[in-house]
Structures are given as structure tokens and as C-alpha cells.
PDB file of C-alpha atoms in Angstrom:
ATOM      1  CA  GLY A   1      83.725 -41.516  -5.592  1.00 80.00           C
ATOM      2  CA  ASP A   2      84.928 -40.525  -8.987  1.00 86.00           C
ATOM      3  CA  LEU A   3      85.645 -36.925  -9.830  1.00 85.00           C
ATOM      4  CA  SER A   4      86.177 -37.760 -13.494  1.00 85.00           C
ATOM      5  CA  SER A   5      85.472 -41.260 -14.716  1.00 85.00           C
ATOM      6  CA  SER A   6      86.897 -40.494 -18.176  1.00 85.00           C
ATOM      7  CA  ALA A   7      90.230 -39.395 -16.670  1.00 85.00           C
ATOM      8  CA  GLY A   8      90.192 -42.070 -13.957  1.00 87.00           C
ATOM      9  CA  LEU A   9      90.405 -39.403 -11.254  1.00 88.00           C
ATOM     10  CA  SER A  10      88.843 -39.821  -7.819  1.00 88.00           C
ATOM     11  CA  PHE A  11      88.199 -37.291  -5.073  1.00 88.00           C
ATOM     12  CA  ALA A  12      90.800 -39.130  -2.969  1.00 88.00           C
ATOM     13  CA  ASP A  13      93.439 -38.464  -5.646  1.00 88.00           C
ATOM     14  CA  VAL A  14      92.737 -34.736  -5.576  1.00 87.00           C
ATOM     15  CA  ALA A  15      92.544 -34.671  -1.767  1.00 87.00           C
ATOM     16  CA  GLY A  16      96.036 -36.167  -1.639  1.00 86.00           C
ATOM     17  CA  ALA A  17      97.548 -33.236  -3.533  1.00 84.00           C
ATOM     18  CA  SER A  18     100.180 -31.257  -1.652  1.00 81.00           C
ATOM     19  CA  SER A  19      98.737 -27.851  -2.578  1.00 81.00           C
ATOM     20  CA  PRO A  20      95.492 -26.366  -3.917  1.00 82.00           C
ATOM     21  CA  PHE A  21      97.250 -25.510  -7.184  1.00 83.00           C
ATOM     22  CA  GLU A  22      98.381 -29.100  -7.648  1.00 86.00           C
ATOM     23  CA  ALA A  23      94.836 -30.300  -6.927  1.00 86.00           C
ATOM     24  CA  LEU A  24      93.416 -27.867  -9.484  1.00 87.00           C
ATOM     25  CA  SER A  25      95.960 -28.939 -12.098  1.00 88.00           C
ATOM     26  CA  MET A  26      94.761 -32.542 -11.710  1.00 89.00           C
ATOM     27  CA  VAL A  27      91.181 -31.646 -12.731  1.00 90.00           C
ATOM     28  CA  PRO A  28      90.583 -32.112 -16.490  1.00 91.00           C
ATOM     29  CA  PRO A  29      89.806 -28.973 -18.553  1.00 91.00           C
ATOM     30  CA  ALA A  30      86.187 -30.098 -18.999  1.00 90.00           C
ATOM     31  CA  GLY A  31      85.818 -30.134 -15.203  1.00 89.00           C
ATOM     32  CA  ILE A  32      87.210 -26.621 -14.915  1.00 91.00           C
ATOM     33  CA  ASN A  33      84.772 -25.491 -17.622  1.00 94.00           C
ATOM     34  CA  GLN A  34      81.869 -27.054 -15.706  1.00 93.00           C
ATOM     35  CA  ILE A  35      82.896 -25.226 -12.530  1.00 92.00           C
ATOM     36  CA  LEU A  36      83.131 -21.905 -14.384  1.00 94.00           C
ATOM     37  CA  PHE A  37      79.765 -22.526 -16.073  1.00 96.00           C
ATOM     38  CA  VAL A  38      78.017 -23.149 -12.748  1.00 95.00           C
ATOM     39  CA  ILE A  39      79.595 -20.033 -11.212  1.00 92.00           C
ATOM     40  CA  GLY A  40      78.491 -18.012 -14.248  1.00 91.00           C
ATOM     41  CA  ALA A  41      74.953 -19.424 -14.077  1.00 92.00           C
ATOM     42  CA  VAL A  42      74.636 -18.527 -10.402  1.00 88.00           C
ATOM     43  CA  GLU A  43      75.998 -15.029 -11.040  1.00 84.00           C
ATOM     44  CA  GLY A  44      73.671 -14.550 -14.011  1.00 85.00           C
ATOM     45  CA  TYR A  45      70.662 -15.667 -11.979  1.00 84.00           C
ATOM     46  CA  GLN A  46      71.612 -13.251  -9.202  1.00 79.00           C
ATOM     47  CA  GLU A  47      71.964 -10.410 -11.720  1.00 77.00           C
ATOM     48  CA  MET A  48      68.473 -11.119 -13.050  1.00 79.00           C
ATOM     49  CA  ARG A  49      67.039 -11.012  -9.526  1.00 77.00           C
ATOM     50  CA  GLN A  50      68.942  -7.921  -8.349  1.00 70.00           C
ATOM     51  CA  PRO A  51      70.821  -5.726 -10.855  1.00 65.00           C
ATOM     52  CA  HIS A  52      74.518  -5.048 -10.306  1.00 63.00           C
ATOM     53  CA  PHE A  53      75.276  -2.248  -7.853  1.00 58.00           C
ATOM     54  CA  ILE A  54      76.853  -0.168 -10.635  1.00 61.00           C
ATOM     55  CA  TYR A  55      73.463   0.096 -12.323  1.00 63.00           C
ATOM     56  CA  GLU A  56      71.237   0.135  -9.248  1.00 63.00           C
ATOM     57  CA  GLY A  57      71.735  -0.067  -5.517  1.00 57.00           C
ATOM     58  CA  LEU A  58      74.834  -0.234  -3.378  1.00 57.00           C
ATOM     59  CA  PRO A  59      77.664  -2.778  -3.210  1.00 55.00           C
ATOM     60  CA  GLY A  60      76.826  -5.537  -0.756  1.00 58.00           C
ATOM     61  CA  ASP A  61      73.235  -4.335  -0.348  1.00 57.00           C
ATOM     62  CA  LEU A  62      71.423  -7.409   0.865  1.00 59.00           C
ATOM     63  CA  GLY A  63      68.485  -5.500   2.293  1.00 61.00           C
ATOM     64  CA  ALA A  64      70.090  -3.939   5.370  1.00 60.00           C
ATOM     65  CA  ALA A  65      70.015  -0.518   3.717  1.00 60.00           C
ATOM     66  CA  ARG A  66      66.234  -0.811   3.505  1.00 64.00           C
ATOM     67  CA  ALA A  67      65.840  -2.013   7.096  1.00 67.00           C
ATOM     68  CA  LYS A  68      63.830  -0.042   9.611  1.00 75.00           C
ATOM     69  CA  ASP A  69      65.777   2.419  11.730  1.00 78.00           C
ATOM     70  CA  GLU A  70      65.175   0.459  14.944  1.00 82.00           C
ATOM     71  CA  ALA A  71      66.755  -2.676  13.374  1.00 78.00           C
ATOM     72  CA  MET A  72      69.977  -0.945  12.285  1.00 79.00           C
ATOM     73  CA  PRO A  73      71.862  -1.091  15.633  1.00 84.00           C
ATOM     74  CA  ARG A  74      71.303  -4.853  15.818  1.00 85.00           C
ATOM     75  CA  LEU A  75      72.332  -5.377  12.166  1.00 81.00           C
ATOM     76  CA  GLN A  76      75.461  -3.271  12.677  1.00 83.00           C
ATOM     77  CA  ALA A  77      76.398  -5.265  15.809  1.00 88.00           C
ATOM     78  CA  VAL A  78      75.912  -8.527  13.922  1.00 87.00           C
ATOM     79  CA  GLU A  79      78.145  -7.268  11.097  1.00 85.00           C
ATOM     80  CA  VAL A  80      80.911  -6.242  13.517  1.00 90.00           C
ATOM     81  CA  LYS A  81      80.763  -9.619  15.307  1.00 93.00           C
ATOM     82  CA  ASN A  82      80.929 -11.528  12.008  1.00 91.00           C
ATOM     83  CA  GLY A  83      83.893  -9.428  10.877  1.00 91.00           C
ATOM     84  CA  ARG A  84      85.727 -10.101  14.147  1.00 95.00           C
ATOM     85  CA  LEU A  85      85.117 -13.835  13.858  1.00 94.00           C
ATOM     86  CA  ALA A  86      86.421 -13.794  10.295  1.00 94.00           C
ATOM     87  CA  MET A  87      89.588 -12.004  11.406  1.00 95.00           C
ATOM     88  CA  ILE A  88      90.122 -14.498  14.251  1.00 93.00           C
ATOM     89  CA  GLY A  89      89.661 -17.383  11.813  1.00 89.00           C
ATOM     90  CA  ILE A  90      92.172 -16.002   9.334  1.00 91.00           C
ATOM     91  CA  ALA A  91      94.680 -15.163  12.084  1.00 91.00           C
ATOM     92  CA  SER A  92      94.430 -18.664  13.555  1.00 88.00           C
ATOM     93  CA  TYR A  93      94.914 -20.268  10.133  1.00 85.00           C
ATOM     94  CA  VAL A  94      98.007 -18.136   9.494  1.00 87.00           C
ATOM     95  CA  SER A  95      99.347 -18.925  12.986  1.00 87.00           C
ATOM     96  CA  ALA A  96      98.753 -22.657  12.556  1.00 84.00           C
ATOM     97  CA  THR A  97     100.490 -22.586   9.187  1.00 82.00           C
ATOM     98  CA  LEU A  98     103.538 -20.622  10.372  1.00 85.00           C
ATOM     99  CA  ILE A  99     103.869 -22.126  13.868  1.00 86.00           C
ATOM    100  CA  PRO A 100     102.920 -25.829  13.873  1.00 83.00           C
ATOM    101  CA  GLY A 101     100.913 -26.808  16.953  1.00 83.00           C
ATOM    102  CA  SER A 102     100.045 -23.222  17.915  1.00 87.00           C
ATOM    103  CA  VAL A 103      96.336 -23.790  17.305  1.00 83.00           C
ATOM    104  CA  PRO A 104      95.495 -27.149  18.910  1.00 85.00           C
ATOM    105  CA  ALA A 105      91.857 -27.112  17.758  1.00 81.00           C
ATOM    106  CA  MET A 106      92.837 -26.725  14.077  1.00 77.00           C
ATOM    107  CA  PRO A 107      92.008 -29.965  12.190  1.00 77.00           C
ATOM    108  CA  SER A 108      95.018 -31.360  10.367  1.00 75.00           C
ATOM    109  CA  PHE A 109      93.207 -31.457   7.001  1.00 73.00           C
ATOM    110  CA  PHE A 110      93.183 -27.632   6.964  1.00 71.00           C
ATOM    111  CA  LEU A 111      96.957 -27.462   7.206  1.00 70.00           C
ATOM    112  CA  PRO A 112      99.439 -27.845   4.334  1.00 68.00           C
ATOM    113  CA  HIS A 113     101.109 -31.249   4.193  1.00 59.00           C
TER     114      HIS A 113
END
């Protein structure tokens, strides 16, 4: 499909870029503005629903701080497991980037060309 019909740019063109920065430089300024507008709209909506932690609440408070005491050990275990998985994912991406073939399950489209 087309990413920008006015610029004659398709998703395949951007996907063929050699780096994320090159891909971003291919997007017309109006496209960048649309992306920033959507991000701002989502952030604004979230701020209307739950005020920023500076004004009320705690950073990252998604309700766990208000959970019942008996639920806290489970929530803490889930958080630790998610953090470990994130670290494994980042470490495997770095390994696959620095040592080609070191992570056989890594799809080739995640790796730099």
C-alpha cells in the first residue's frame, strides 16, 4: 500500500531502507506531523483520564499501588518476570546484531541489512 500517495511513497520503499533513520527521512514532513499529532492526542487523552504523576499519584501507577495486600506478591512476581523477559529480549537483539547467527530464532527482518 501507499504510505504517501502525494509523494509516491509506499510502505515497501520505507521497509527497504538500510536504517531506521533513513526510513524516517523518507517520510514527508506532513506524515511526521500526523504521527506527532496522534501521539499528542493519545497523551492528552491519558492526561484527562489520569493526571500526570507530578500533580497526582506516582510514576507508572497503573493501579497496582491500590491493589489489595494479598494481590501484591503476585503483581510483584509478574513485574519481575516481565522485566527479565525484556532484558533477555534486548540481550538477544544485541547479540544477534554483533555476532551474526548467534540467535538462530531471530527473524532476519529484525536485523540491520
